[in-house]
Each structure stands twice: as structure tokens, then as C-alpha cells.
mmCIF file of N, CA and C in Angstrom:
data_model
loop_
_atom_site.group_PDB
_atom_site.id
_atom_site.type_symbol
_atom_site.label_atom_id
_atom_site.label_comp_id
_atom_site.label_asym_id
_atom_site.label_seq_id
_atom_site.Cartn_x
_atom_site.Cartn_y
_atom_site.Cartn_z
ATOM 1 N N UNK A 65 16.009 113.343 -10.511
ATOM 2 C CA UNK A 65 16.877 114.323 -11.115
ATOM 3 C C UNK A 65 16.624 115.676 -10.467
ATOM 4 N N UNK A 66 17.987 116.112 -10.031
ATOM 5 C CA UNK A 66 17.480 117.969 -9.495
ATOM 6 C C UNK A 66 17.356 118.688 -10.659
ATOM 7 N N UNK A 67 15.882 119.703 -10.247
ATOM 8 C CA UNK A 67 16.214 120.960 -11.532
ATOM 9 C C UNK A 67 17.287 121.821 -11.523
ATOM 10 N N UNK A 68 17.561 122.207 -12.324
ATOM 11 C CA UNK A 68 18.561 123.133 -12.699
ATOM 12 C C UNK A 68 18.799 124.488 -11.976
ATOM 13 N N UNK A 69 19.708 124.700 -11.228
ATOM 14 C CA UNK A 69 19.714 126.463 -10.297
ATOM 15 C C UNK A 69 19.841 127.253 -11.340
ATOM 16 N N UNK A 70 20.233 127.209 -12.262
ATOM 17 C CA UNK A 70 20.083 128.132 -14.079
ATOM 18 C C UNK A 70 20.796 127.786 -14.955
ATOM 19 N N UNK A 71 20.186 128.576 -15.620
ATOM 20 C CA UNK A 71 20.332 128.034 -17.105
ATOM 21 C C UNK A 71 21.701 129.278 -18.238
ATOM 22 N N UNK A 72 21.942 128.794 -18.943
ATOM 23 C CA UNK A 72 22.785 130.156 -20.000
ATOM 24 C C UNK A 72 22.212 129.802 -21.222
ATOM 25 N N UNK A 73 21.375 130.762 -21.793
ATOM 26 C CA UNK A 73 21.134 130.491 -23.008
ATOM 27 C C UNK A 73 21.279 131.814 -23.983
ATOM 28 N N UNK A 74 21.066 131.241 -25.791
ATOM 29 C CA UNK A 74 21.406 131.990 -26.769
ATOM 30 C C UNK A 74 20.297 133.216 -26.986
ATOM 31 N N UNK A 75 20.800 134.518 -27.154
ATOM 32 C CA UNK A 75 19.608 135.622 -27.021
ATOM 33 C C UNK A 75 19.975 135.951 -28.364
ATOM 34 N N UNK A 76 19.155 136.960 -29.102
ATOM 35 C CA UNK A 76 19.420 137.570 -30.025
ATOM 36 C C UNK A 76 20.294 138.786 -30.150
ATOM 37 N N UNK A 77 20.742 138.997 -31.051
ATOM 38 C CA UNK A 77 22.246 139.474 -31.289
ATOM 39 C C UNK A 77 23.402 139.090 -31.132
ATOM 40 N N UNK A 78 23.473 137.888 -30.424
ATOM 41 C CA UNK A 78 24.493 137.445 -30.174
ATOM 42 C C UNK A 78 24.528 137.750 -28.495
ATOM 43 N N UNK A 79 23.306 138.231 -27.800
ATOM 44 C CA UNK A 79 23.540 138.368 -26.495
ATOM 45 C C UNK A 79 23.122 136.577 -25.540
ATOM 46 N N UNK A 80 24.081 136.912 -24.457
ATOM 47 C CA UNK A 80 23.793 135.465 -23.740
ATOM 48 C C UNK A 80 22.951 135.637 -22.568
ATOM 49 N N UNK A 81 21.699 134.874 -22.456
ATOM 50 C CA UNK A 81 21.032 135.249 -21.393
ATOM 51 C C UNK A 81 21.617 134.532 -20.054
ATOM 52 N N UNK A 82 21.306 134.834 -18.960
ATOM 53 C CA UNK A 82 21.833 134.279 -17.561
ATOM 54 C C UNK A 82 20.499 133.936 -16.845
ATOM 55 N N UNK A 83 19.850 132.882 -16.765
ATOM 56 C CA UNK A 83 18.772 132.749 -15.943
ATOM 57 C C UNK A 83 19.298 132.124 -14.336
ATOM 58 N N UNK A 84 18.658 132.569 -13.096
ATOM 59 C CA UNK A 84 19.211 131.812 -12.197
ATOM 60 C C UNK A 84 17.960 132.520 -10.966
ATOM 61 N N UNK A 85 17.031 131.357 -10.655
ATOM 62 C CA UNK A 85 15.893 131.196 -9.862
ATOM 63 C C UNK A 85 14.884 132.498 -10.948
ATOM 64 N N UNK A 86 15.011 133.391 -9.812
ATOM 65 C CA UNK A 86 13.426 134.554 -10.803
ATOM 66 C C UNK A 86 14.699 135.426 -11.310
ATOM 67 N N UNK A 87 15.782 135.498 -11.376
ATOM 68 C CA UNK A 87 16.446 136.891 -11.994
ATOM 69 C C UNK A 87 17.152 136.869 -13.676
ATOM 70 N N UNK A 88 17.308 137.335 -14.031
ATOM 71 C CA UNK A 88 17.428 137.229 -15.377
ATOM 72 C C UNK A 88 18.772 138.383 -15.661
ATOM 73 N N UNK A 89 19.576 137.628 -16.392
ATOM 74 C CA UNK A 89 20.895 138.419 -16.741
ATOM 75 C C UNK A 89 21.441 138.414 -17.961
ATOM 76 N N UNK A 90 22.200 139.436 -18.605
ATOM 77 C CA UNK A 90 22.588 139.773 -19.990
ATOM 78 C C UNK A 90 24.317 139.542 -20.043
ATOM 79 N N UNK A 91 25.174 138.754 -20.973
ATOM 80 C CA UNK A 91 25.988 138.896 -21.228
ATOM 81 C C UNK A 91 26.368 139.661 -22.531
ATOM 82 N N UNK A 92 26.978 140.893 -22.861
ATOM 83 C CA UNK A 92 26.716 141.343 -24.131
ATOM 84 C C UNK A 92 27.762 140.703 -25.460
ATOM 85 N N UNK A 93 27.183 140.241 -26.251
ATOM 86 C CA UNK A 93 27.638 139.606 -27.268
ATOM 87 C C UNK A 93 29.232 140.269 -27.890
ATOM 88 N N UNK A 94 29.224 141.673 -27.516
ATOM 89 C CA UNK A 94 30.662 142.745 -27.877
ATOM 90 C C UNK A 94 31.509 142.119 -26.887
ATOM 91 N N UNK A 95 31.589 141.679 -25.423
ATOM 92 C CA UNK A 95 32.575 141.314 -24.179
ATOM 93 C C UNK A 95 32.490 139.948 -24.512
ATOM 94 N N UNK A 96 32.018 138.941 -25.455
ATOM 95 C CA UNK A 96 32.470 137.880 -25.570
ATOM 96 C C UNK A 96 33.643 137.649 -25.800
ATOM 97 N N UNK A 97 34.366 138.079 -26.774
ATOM 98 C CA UNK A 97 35.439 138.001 -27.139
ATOM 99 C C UNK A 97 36.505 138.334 -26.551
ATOM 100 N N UNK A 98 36.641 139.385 -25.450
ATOM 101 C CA UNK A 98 37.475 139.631 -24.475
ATOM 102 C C UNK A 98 37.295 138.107 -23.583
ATOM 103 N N UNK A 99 36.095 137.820 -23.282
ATOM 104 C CA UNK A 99 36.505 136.521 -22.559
ATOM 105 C C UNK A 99 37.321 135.344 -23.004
ATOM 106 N N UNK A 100 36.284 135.080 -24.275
ATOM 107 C CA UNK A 100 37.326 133.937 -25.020
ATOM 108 C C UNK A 100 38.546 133.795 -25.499
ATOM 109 N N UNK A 101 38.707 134.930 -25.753
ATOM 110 C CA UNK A 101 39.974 135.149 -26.251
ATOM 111 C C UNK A 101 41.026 135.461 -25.491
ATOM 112 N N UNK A 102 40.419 136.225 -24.944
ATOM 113 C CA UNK A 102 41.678 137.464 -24.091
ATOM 114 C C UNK A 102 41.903 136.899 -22.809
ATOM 115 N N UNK A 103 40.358 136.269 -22.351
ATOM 116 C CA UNK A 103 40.699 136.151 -20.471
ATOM 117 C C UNK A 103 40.256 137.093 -19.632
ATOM 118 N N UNK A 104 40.010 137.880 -20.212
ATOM 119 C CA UNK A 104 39.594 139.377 -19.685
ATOM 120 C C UNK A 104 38.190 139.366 -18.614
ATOM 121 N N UNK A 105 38.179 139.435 -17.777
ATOM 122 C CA UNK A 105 36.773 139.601 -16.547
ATOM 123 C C UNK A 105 35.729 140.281 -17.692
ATOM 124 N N UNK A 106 34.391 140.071 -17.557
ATOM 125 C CA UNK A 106 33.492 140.995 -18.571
ATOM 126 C C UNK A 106 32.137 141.336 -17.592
ATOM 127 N N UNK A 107 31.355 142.203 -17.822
ATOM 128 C CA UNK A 107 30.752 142.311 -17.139
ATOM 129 C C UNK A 107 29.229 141.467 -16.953
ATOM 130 N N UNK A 108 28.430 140.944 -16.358
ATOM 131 C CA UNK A 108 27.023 140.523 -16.244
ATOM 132 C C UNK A 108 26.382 141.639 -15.852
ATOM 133 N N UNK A 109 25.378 142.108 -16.566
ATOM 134 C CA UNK A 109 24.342 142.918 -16.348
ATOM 135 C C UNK A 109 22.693 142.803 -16.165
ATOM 136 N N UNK A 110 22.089 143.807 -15.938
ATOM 137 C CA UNK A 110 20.596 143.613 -15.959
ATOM 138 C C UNK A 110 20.169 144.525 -16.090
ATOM 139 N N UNK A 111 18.566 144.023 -16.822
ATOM 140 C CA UNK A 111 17.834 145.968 -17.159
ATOM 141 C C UNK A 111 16.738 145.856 -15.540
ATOM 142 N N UNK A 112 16.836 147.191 -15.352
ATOM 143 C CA UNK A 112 16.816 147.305 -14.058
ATOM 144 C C UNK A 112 15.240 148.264 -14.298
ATOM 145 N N UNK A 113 14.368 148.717 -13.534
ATOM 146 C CA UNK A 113 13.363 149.202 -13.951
ATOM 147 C C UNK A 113 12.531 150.131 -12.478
ATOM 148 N N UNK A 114 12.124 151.052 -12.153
ATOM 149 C CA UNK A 114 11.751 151.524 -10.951
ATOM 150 C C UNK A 114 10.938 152.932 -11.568
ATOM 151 N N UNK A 115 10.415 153.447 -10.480
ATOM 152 C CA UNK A 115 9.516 154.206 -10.519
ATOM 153 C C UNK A 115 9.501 155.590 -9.691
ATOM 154 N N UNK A 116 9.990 156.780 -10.201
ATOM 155 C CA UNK A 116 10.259 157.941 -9.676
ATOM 156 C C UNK A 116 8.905 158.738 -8.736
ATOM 157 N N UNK A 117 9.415 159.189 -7.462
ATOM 158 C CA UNK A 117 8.079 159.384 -6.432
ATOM 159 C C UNK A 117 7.489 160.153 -7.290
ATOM 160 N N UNK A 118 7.578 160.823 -8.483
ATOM 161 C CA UNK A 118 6.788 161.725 -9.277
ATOM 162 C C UNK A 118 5.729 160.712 -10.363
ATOM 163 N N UNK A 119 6.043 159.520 -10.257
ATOM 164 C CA UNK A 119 5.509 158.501 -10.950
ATOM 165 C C UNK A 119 6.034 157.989 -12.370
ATOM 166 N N UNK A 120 7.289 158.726 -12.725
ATOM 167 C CA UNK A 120 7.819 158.713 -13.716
ATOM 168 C C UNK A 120 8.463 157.072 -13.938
ATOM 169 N N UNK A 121 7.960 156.234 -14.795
ATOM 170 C CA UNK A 121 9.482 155.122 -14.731
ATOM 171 C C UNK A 121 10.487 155.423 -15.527
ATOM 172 N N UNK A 122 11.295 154.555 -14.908
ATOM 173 C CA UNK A 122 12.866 155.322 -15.446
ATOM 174 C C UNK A 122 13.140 153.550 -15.368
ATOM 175 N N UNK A 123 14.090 153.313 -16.341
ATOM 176 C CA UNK A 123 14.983 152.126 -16.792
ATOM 177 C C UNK A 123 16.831 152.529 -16.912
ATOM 178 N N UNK A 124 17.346 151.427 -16.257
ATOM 179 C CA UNK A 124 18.500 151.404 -16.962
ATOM 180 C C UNK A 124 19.270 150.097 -17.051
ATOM 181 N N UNK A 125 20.570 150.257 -17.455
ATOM 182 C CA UNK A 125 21.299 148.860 -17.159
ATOM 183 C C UNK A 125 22.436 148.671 -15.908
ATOM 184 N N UNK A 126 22.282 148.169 -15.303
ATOM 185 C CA UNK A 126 23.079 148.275 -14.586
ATOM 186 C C UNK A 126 24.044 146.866 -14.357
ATOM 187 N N UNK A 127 25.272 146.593 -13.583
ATOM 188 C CA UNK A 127 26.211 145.583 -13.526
ATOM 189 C C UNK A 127 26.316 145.134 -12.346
ATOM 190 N N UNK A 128 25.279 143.611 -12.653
ATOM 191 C CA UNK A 128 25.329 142.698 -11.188
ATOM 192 C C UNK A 128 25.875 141.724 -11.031
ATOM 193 N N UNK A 129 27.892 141.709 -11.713
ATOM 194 C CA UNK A 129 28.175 139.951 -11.513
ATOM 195 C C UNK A 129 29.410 140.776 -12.549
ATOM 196 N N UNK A 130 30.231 139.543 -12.663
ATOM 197 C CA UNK A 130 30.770 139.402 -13.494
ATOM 198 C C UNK A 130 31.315 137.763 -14.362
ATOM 199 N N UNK A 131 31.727 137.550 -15.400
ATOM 200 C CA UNK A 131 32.180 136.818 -15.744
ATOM 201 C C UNK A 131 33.993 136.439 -16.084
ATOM 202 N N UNK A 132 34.455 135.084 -15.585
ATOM 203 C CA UNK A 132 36.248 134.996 -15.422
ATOM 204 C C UNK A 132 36.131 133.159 -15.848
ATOM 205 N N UNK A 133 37.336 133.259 -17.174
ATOM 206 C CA UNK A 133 37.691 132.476 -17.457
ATOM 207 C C UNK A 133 38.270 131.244 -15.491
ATOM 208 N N UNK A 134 38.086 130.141 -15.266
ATOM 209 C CA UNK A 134 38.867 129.998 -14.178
ATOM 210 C C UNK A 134 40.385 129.480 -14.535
ATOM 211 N N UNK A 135 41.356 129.436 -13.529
ATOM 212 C CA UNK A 135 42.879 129.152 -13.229
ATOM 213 C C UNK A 135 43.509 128.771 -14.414
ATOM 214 N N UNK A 136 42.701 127.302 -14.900
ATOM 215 C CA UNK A 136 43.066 126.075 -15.722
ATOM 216 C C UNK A 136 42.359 126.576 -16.961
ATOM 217 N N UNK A 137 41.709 127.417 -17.363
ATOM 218 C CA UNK A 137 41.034 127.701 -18.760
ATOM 219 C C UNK A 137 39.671 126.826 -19.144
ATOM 220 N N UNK A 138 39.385 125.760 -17.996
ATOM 221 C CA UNK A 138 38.785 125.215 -18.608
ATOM 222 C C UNK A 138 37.012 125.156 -18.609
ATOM 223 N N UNK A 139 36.896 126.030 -17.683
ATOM 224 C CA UNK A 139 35.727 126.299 -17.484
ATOM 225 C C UNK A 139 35.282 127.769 -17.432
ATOM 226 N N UNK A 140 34.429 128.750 -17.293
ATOM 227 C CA UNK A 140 33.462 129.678 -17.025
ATOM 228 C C UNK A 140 32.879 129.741 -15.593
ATOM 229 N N UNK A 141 33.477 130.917 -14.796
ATOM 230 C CA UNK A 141 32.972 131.491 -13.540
ATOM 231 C C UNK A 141 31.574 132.532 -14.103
ATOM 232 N N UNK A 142 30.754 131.908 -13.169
ATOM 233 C CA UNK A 142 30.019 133.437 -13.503
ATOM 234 C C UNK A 142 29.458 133.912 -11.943
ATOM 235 N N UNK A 143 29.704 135.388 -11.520
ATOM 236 C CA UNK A 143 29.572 135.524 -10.159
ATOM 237 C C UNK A 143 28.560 136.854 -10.170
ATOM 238 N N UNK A 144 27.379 136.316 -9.594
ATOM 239 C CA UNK A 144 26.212 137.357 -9.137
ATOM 240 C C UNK A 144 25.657 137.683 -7.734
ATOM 241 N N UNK A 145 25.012 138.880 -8.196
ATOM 242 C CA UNK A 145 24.122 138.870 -6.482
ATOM 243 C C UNK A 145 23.592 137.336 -6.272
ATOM 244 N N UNK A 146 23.205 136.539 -6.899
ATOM 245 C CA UNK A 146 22.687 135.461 -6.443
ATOM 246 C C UNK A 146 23.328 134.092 -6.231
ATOM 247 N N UNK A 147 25.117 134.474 -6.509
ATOM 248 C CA UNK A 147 25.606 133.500 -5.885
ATOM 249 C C UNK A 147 26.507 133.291 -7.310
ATOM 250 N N UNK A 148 27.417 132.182 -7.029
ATOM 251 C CA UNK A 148 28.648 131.786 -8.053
ATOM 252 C C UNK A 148 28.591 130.484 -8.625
ATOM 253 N N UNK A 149 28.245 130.573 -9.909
ATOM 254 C CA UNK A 149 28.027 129.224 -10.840
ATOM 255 C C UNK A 149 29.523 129.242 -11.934
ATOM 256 N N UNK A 150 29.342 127.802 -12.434
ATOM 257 C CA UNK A 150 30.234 127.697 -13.080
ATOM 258 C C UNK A 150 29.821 126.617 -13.883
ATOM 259 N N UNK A 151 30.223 126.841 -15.741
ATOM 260 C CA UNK A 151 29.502 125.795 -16.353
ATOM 261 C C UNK A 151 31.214 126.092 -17.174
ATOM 262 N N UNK A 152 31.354 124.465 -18.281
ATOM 263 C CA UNK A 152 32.601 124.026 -18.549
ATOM 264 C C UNK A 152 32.442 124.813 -20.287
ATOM 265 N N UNK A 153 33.747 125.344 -20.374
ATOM 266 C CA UNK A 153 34.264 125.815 -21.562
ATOM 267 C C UNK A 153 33.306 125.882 -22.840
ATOM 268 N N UNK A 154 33.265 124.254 -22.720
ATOM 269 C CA UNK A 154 32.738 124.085 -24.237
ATOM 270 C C UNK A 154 31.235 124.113 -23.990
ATOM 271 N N UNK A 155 30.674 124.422 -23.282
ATOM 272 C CA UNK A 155 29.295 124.316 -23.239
ATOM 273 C C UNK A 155 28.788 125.519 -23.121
ATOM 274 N N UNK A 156 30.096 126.651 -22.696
ATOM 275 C CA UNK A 156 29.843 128.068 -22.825
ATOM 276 C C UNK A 156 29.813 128.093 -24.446
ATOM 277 N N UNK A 157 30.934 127.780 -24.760
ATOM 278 C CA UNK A 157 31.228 128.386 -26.691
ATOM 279 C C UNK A 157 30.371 127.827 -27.345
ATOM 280 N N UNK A 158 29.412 126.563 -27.062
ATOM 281 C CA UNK A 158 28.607 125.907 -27.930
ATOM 282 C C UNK A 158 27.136 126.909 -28.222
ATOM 283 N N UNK A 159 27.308 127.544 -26.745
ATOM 284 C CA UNK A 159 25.901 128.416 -26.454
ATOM 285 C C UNK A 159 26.154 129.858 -27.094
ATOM 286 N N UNK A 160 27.242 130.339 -26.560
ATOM 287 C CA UNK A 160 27.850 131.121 -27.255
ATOM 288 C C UNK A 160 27.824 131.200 -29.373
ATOM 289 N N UNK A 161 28.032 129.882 -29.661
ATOM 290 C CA UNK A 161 28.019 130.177 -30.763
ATOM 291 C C UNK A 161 26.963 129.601 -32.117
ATOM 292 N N UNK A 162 26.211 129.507 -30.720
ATOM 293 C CA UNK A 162 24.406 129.476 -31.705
ATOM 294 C C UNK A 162 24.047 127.759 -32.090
ATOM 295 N N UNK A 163 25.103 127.219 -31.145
ATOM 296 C CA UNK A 163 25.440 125.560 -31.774
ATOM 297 C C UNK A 163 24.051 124.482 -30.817
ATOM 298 N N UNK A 164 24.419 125.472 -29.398
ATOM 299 C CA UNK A 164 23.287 124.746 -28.395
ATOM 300 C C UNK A 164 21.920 125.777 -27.845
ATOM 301 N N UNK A 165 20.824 125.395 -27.607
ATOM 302 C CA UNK A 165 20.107 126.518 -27.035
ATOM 303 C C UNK A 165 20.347 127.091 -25.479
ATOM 304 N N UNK A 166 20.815 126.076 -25.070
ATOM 305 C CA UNK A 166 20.738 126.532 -23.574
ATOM 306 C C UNK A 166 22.076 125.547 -23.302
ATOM 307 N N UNK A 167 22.681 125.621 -21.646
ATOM 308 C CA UNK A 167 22.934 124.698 -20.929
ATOM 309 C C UNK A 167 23.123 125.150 -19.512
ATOM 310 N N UNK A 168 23.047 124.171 -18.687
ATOM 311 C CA UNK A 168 22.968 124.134 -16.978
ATOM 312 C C UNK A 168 24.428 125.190 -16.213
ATOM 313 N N UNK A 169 23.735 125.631 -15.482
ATOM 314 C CA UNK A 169 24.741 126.568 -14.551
ATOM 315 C C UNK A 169 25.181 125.534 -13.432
ATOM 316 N N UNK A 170 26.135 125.003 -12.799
ATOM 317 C CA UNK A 170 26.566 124.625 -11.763
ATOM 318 C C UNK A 170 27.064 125.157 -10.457
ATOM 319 N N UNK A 171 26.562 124.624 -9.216
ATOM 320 C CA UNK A 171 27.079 126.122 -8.228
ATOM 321 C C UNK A 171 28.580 126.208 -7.865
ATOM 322 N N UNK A 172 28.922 127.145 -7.491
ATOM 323 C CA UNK A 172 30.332 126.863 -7.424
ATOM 324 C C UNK A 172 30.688 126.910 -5.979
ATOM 325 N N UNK A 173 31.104 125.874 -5.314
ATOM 326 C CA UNK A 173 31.771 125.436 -3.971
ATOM 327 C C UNK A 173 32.399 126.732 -3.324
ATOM 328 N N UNK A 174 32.083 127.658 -2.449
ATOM 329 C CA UNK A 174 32.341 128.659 -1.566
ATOM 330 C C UNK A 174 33.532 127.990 -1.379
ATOM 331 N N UNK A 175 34.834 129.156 -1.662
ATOM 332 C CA UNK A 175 36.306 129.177 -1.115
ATOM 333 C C UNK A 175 36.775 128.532 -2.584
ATOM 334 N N UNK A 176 35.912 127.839 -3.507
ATOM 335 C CA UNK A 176 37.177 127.549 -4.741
ATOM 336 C C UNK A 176 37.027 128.407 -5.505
ATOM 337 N N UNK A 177 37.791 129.289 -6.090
ATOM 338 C CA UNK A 177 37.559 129.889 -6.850
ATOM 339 C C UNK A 177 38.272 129.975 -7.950
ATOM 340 N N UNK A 178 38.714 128.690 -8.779
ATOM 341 C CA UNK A 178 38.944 128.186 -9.892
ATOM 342 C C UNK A 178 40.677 128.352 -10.324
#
């Protein structure tokens, strides 16, 4: 069996985490509903973290990806610096709605883009 290139799982608040190799990503639980509903692109983010030459750290969030219903409705694009996965509808809304803990990211074939 291959391991998994990542995972989507349930965060608290209603946020969706994005795991994929070492990077870690936030879907915010408020842009769900533009997806599901609406169709609407939403954003993927990350808390980002660095260190000012004065030694100061400084944090923020910043937007590395996004998320798109694909063509046919029936699946979930999700597109990052680390490449383009795609996991099917109901396995988004199941995670999405506190039903499953996790499920598998699939990669998505360069040139289809749903």
C-alpha cells in the first residue's frame, strides 16, 4: 500500500487542516460555505513565522493555494506551493462536517484541471 501524499482533516472551530509531506495548511471554517454552496474559489492559508534582523519574531497568515469546486461538481481541487491534489465531494463534506476525522489527498494529473 502507498502512504498517503496528505491528508484533510477536522480542526477545531470548524477549521480544515491541509497536511501534505512537512507543510501544514488552514482552510477557514467562514469560506466553507462559499465553496459548498456557492462554488466560489476560497482561499488555503498558513501561519507563517520568521525572525526580524533585530531579533524580533513576527507571525502572520498568509495565502498559499487555493481551493475550486472541479467542472462536474464532483470533487474538490486543492492547489498549493506543493502541488495539486484532489479528494471527492463527499469525503470533503464528511470531513468538513465533523462526520470523518481525516481523509486522503489525491494528486492531481498535470494539464487536468477538472
Amino acid at each position: 500500500m502507498t502512504p498517503e501524499l496528505g491528508t484533510l482533516s477536522h480542526g477545531a472551530g470548524g477549521v480544515l487542516l491541509v497536511t501534505v509531506e512537512a507543510e501544514r495548511y488552514r482552510i477557514e471554517g467562514e469560506d466553507l460555505n462559499n465553496l459548498l454552496f456557492y462554488g466560489r474559489v476560497i482561499p488555503i492559508t498558513q501561519n507563517r513565522s520568521r525572525t526580524t534582523p533585530g531579533g524580533i519574531p513576527v507571525s502572520g497568515i498568509v495565502i498559499e493555494g487555493h481551493a475550486a469546486m472541479n467542472a462536474s461538481g464532483k470533487a474538490v481541487m486543492l492547489h498549493t506551493r506543493m502541488g495539486s491534489y484532489i479528494i471527492p465531494l463527499i469525503s470533503f463534506q464528511r470531513v468538513a462536517r465533523g462526520e470523518a476525522v481525516s481523509a486522503p489527498l489525491f494528486p492531481l494529473v498535470p494539464g487536468v484541471t477538472g
